[in-house]
CSV table of C-alpha atoms and ligand atoms in Angstrom, one decimal:
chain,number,residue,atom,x,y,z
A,1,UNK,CA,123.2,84.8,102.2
A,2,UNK,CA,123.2,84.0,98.4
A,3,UNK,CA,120.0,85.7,96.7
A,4,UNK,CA,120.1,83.3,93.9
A,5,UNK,CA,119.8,85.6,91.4
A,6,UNK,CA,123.0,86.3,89.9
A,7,UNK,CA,122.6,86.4,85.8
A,8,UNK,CA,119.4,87.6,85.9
A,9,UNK,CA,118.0,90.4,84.4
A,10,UNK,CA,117.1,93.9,85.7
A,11,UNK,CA,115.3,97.2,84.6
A,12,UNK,CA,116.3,99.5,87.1
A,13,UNK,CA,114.8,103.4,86.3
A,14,UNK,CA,115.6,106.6,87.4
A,15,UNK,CA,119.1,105.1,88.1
A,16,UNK,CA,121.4,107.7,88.0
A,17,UNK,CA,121.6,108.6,91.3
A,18,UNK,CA,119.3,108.5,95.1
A,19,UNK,CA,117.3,105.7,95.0
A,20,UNK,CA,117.3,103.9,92.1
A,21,UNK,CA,120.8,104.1,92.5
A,22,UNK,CA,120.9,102.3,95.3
A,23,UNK,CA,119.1,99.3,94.0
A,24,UNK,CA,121.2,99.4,90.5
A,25,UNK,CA,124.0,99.1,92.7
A,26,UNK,CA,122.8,96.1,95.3
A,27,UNK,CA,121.2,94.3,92.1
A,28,UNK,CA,125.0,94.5,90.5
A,29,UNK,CA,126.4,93.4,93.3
A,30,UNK,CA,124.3,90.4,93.7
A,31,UNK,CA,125.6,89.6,90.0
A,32,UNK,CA,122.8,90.7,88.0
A,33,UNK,CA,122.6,92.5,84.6
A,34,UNK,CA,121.7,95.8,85.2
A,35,UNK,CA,120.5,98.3,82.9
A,36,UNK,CA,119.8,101.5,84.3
A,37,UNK,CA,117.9,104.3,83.3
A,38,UNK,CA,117.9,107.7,83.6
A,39,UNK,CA,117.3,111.5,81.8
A,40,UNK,CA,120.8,112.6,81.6
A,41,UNK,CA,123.3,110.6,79.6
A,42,UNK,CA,126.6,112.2,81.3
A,43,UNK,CA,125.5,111.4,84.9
A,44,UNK,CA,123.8,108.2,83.9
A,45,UNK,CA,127.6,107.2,81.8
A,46,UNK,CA,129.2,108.2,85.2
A,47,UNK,CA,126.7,106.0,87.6
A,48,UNK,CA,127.3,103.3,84.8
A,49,UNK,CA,130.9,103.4,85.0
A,50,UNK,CA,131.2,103.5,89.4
A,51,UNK,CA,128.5,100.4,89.2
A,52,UNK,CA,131.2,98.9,86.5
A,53,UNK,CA,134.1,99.3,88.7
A,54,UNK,CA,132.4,97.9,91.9
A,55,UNK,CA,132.4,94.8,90.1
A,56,UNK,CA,129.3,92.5,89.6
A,57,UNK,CA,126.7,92.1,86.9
A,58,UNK,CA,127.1,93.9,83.7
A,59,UNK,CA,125.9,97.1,83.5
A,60,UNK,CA,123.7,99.2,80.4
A,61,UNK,CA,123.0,102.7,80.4
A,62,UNK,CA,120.2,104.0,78.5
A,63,UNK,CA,119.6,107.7,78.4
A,64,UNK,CA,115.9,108.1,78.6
A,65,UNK,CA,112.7,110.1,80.1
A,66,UNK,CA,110.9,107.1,81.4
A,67,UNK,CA,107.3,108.6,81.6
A,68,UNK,CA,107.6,108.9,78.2
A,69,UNK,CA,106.0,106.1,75.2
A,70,UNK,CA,109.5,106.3,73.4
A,71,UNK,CA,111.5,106.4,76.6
A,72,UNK,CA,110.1,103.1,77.8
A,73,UNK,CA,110.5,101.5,74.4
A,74,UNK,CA,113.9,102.3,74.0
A,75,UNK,CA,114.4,101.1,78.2
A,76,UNK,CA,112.9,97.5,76.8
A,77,UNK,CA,114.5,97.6,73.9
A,78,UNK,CA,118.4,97.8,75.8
A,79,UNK,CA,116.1,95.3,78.4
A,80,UNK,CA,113.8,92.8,76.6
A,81,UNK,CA,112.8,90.6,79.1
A,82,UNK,CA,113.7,92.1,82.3
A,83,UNK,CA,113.7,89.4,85.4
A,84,UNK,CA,113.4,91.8,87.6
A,85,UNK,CA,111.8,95.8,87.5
A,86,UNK,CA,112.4,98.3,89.3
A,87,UNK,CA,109.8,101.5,88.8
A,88,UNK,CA,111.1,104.7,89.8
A,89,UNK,CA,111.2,108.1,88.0
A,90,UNK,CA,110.9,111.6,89.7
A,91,UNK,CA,107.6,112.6,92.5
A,92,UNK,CA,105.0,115.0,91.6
A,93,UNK,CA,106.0,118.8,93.1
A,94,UNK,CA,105.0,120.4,96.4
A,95,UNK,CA,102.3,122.7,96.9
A,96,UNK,CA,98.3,123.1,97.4
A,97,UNK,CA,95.8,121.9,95.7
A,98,UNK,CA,94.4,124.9,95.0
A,99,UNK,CA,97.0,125.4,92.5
A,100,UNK,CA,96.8,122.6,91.0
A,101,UNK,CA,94.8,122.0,87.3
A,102,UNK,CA,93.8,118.7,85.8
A,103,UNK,CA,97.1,118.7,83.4
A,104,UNK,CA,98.9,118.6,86.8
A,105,UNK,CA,97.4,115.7,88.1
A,106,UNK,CA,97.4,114.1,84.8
A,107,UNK,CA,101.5,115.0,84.8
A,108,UNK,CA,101.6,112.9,88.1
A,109,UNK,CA,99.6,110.6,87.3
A,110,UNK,CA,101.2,109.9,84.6
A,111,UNK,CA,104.7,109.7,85.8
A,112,UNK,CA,104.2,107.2,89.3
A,113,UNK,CA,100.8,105.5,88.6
A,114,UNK,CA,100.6,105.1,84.3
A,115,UNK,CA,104.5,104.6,84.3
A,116,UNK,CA,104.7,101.9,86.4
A,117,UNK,CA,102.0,100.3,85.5
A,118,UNK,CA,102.6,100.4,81.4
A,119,UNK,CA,106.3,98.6,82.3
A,120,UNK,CA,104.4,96.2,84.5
A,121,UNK,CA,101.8,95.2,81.1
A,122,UNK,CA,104.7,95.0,79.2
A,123,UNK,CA,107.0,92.7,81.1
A,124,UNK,CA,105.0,90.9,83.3
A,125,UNK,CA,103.4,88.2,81.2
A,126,UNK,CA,107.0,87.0,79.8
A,127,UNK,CA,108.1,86.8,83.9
A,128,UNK,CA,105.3,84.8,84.1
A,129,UNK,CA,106.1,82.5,81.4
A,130,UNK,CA,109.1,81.7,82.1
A,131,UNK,CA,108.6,81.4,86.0
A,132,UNK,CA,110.7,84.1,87.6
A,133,UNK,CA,110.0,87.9,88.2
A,134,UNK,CA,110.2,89.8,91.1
A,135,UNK,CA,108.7,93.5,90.9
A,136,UNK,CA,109.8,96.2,93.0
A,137,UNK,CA,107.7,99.9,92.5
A,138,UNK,CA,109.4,102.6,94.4
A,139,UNK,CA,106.9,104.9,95.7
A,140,UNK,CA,106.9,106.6,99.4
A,141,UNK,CA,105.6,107.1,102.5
A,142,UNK,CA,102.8,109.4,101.7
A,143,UNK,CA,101.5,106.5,100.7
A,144,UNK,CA,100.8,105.2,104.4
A,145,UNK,CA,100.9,108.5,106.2
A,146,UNK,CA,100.0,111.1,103.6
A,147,UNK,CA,102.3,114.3,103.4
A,148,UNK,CA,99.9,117.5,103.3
A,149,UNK,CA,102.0,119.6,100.9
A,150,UNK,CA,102.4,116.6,98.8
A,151,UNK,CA,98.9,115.9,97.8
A,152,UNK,CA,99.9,114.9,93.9
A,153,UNK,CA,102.1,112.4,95.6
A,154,UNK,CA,99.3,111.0,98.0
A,155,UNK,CA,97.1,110.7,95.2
A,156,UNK,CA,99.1,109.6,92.4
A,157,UNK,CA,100.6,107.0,94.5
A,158,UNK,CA,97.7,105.7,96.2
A,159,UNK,CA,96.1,104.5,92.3
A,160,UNK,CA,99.1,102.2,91.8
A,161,UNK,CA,99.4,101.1,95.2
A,162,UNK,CA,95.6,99.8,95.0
A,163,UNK,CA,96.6,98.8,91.1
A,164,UNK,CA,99.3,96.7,92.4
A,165,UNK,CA,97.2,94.9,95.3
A,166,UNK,CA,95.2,93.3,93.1
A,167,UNK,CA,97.4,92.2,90.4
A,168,UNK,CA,100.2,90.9,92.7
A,169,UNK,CA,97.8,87.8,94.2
A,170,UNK,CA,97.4,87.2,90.6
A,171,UNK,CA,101.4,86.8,89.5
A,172,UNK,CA,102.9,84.9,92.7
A,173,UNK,CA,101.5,81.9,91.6
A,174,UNK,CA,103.7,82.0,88.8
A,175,UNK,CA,106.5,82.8,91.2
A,176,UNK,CA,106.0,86.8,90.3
A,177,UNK,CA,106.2,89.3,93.4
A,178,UNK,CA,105.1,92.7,92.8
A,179,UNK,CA,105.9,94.9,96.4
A,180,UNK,CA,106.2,98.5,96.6
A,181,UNK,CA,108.9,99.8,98.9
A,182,UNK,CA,108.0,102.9,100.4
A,183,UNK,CA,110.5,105.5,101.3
A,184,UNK,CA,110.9,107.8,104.6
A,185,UNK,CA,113.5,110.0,104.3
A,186,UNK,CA,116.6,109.3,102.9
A,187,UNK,CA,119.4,111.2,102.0
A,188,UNK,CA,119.0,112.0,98.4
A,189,UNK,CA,118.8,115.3,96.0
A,190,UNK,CA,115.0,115.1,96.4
A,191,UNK,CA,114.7,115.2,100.1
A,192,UNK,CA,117.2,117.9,99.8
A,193,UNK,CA,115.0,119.8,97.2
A,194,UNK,CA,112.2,118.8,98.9
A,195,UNK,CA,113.8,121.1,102.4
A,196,UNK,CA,114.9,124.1,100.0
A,197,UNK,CA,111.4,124.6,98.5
A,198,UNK,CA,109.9,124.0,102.1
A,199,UNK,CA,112.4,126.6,103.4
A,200,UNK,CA,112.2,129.2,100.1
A,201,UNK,CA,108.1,128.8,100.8
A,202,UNK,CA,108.4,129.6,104.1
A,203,UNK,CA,111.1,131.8,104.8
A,204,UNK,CA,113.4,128.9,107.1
A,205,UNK,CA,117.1,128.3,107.1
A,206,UNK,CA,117.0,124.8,104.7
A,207,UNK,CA,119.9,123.5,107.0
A,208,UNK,CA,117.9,123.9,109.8
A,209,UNK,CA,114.8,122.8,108.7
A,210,UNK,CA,116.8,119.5,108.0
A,211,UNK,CA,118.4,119.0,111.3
A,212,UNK,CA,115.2,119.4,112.6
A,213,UNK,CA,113.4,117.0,110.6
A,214,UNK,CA,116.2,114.5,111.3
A,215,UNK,CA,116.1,115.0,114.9
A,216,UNK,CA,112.2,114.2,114.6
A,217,UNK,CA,113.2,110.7,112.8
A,218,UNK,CA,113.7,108.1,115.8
A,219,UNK,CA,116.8,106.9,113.9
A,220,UNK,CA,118.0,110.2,114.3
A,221,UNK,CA,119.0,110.4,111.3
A,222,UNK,CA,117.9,109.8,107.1
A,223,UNK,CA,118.5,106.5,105.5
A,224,UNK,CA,120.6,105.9,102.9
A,225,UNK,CA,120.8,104.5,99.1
A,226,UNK,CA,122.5,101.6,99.8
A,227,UNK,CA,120.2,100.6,102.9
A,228,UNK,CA,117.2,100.8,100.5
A,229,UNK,CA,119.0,99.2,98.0
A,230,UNK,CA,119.6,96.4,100.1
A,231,UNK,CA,116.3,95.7,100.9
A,232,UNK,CA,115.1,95.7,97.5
A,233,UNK,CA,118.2,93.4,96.4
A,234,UNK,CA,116.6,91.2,99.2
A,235,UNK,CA,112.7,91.7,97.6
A,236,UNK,CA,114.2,90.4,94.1
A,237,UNK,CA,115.9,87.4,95.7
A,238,UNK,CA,114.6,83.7,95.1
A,239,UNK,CA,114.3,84.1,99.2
A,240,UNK,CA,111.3,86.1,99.0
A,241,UNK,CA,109.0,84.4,96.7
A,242,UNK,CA,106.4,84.3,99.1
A,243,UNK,CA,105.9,88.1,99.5
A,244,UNK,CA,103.8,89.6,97.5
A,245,UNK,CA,101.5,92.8,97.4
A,246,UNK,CA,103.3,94.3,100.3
A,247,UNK,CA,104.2,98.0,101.0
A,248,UNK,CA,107.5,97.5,103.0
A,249,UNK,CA,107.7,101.1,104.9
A,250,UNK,CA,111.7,102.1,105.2
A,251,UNK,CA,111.7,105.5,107.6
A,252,UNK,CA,113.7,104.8,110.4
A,253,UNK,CA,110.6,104.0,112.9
A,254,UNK,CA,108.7,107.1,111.9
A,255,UNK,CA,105.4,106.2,111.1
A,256,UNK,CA,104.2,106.0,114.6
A,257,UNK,CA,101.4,102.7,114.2
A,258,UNK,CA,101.7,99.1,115.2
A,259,UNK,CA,101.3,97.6,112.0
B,1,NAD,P1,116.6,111.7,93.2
B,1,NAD,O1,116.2,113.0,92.6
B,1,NAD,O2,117.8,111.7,94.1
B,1,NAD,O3,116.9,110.6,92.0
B,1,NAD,C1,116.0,110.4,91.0
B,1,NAD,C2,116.6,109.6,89.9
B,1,NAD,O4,115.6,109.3,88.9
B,1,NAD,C3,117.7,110.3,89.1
B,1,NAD,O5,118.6,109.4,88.7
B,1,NAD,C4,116.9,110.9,88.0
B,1,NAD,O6,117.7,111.2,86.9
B,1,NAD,C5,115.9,109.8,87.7
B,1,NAD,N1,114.7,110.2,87.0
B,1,NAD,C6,113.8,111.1,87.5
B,1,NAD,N2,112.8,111.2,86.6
B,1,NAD,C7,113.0,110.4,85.6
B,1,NAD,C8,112.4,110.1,84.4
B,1,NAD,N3,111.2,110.7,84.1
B,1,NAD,N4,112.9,109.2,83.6
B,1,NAD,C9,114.1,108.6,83.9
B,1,NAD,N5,114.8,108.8,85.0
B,1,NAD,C10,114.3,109.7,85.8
B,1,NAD,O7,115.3,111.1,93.9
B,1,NAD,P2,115.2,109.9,95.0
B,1,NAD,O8,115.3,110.6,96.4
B,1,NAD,O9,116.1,108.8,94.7
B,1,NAD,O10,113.7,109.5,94.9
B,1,NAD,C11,113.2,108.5,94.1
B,1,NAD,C12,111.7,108.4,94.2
B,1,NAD,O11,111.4,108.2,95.6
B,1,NAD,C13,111.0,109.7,93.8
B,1,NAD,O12,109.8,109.4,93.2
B,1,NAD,C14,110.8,110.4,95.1
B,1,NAD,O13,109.7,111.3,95.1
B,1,NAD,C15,110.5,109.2,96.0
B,1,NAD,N6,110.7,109.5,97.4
B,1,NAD,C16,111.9,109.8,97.9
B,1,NAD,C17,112.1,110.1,99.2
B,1,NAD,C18,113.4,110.5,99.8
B,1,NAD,O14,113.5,110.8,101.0
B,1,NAD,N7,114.5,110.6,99.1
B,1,NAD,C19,111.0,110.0,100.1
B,1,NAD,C20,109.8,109.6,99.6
B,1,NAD,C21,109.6,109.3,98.3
């Protein structure tokens, strides 16, 4: 299938590697302009240069903390008018609320509810204009089925989530989507970060602890970047202008509901 959108556009943050990757990499391949964004310029030059040499769109690199005012300026400034956004940057850290002060929240907040929704004010209304956009807001599972230790995650997802319901009936009549794709577990330095602190916390074997939560998944297994990238290439396709203000759950089957 041919998603149409070859020499378009795309913002693609937290890019470097996981993730974000993943959709840098199935954007490119569909023939789109990718810049990518991420902290570190050395591993950011590297993902640059493998997404180069798959072949595809072109590819720009911008080296830049992305919950930051000048990070996202300089992003928009490598990427004026993105086509097509991807939000992504870093989740909030485990623990217990208990611990947890207001500059905490506001530090999560800020980073996967204000992020994404600051890129969204300043791209959306030139996607708009010119008729084409497609908006694709990484977030997570917690969302649907929250994750106890997580809580900063739950919550600071759950504000853009609701954000993005009601702004996303507003855009697809100017054939702008705006869908969050929520992540299971996939095999990326987070979810492996993710097992370390669980098993550091709790005094587990972190190799175990992961076989164990893999076993649990009825895949049997994690998913991969390139699987979520494909389903986001898909999401920014001319194919899918008709879905809008969805949260498309990727976990292997293992949220347990109907719908
Ligand atoms: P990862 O750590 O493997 O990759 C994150 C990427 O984002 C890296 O390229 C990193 O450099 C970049 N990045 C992080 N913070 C940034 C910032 N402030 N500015 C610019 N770039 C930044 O993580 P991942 O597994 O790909 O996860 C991506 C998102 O999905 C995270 O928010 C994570 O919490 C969420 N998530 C992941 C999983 C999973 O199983 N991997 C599950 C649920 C939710």
């Amino acid at each position: 299938m041919d998603f149409g959108i070859r020499g378009r556009r795309a913002l693609v943050c937290g890019a470097s590697r996981g993730l974000g990757r993943g959709c840098a990499e199935a954007l490119a391949a569909e023939g789109v302009d990718v810049t990518i964004v991420a902290r570190t310029r050395e591993a950011l030059e590297a993902a640059a240069a493998e997404i180069r040499a798959a072949g595809g769109g072109k590819v720009i690199a911008v080296a830049c903390d992305i919950t930051t005012e000048d990070g996202r300026a300089r992003a928009l400034a490598a990427c004026p008018e993105p086509d097509i956004l991807i939000t992504n940057a870093a989740g909030p850290p485990l623990g217990d609320f208990r611990d947890w002060r207001r500059a905490d929240w506001i530090a999560a907040i800020d980073a996967n509810m204000l992020t994404p929704i600051e890129l969204i004010r300043q791209t959306v209304d030139a996607m708009q204009a010119r008729g084409f956009g497609r908006i694709v807001n990484i977030t997570s599972s917690a969302v649907k089925a929250p994750i106890d230790v997580l809580g900063l995650s739950n919550g600071a997802r759950s504000g853009l989530t609701g954000f993005v319901a009601g702004l996303a009936r507003k855009t697809v009549a100017h054939n702008v989507t705006i869908n969050n794709l929520l992540p299971g577990q996939f095999d990326t330095d987070r979810l492996n970060g993710t097992f370390a602190a669980i098993a550091a916390a709790s005094g587990q074997d972190a190799a175990t602890l992961r076989a164990a939560r893999q076993d649990q998944v009825p895949a049997r297994r994690f998913g991969t970047a390139a699987e979520f990238g494909a389903v986001c290439a898909f999401l920014c396709s001319v194919h899918a202008g008709y879905l809008t203000g969805q949260n498309v759950l990727l976990d292997g089957g293992a949220y347990p509901g109907t719908f």
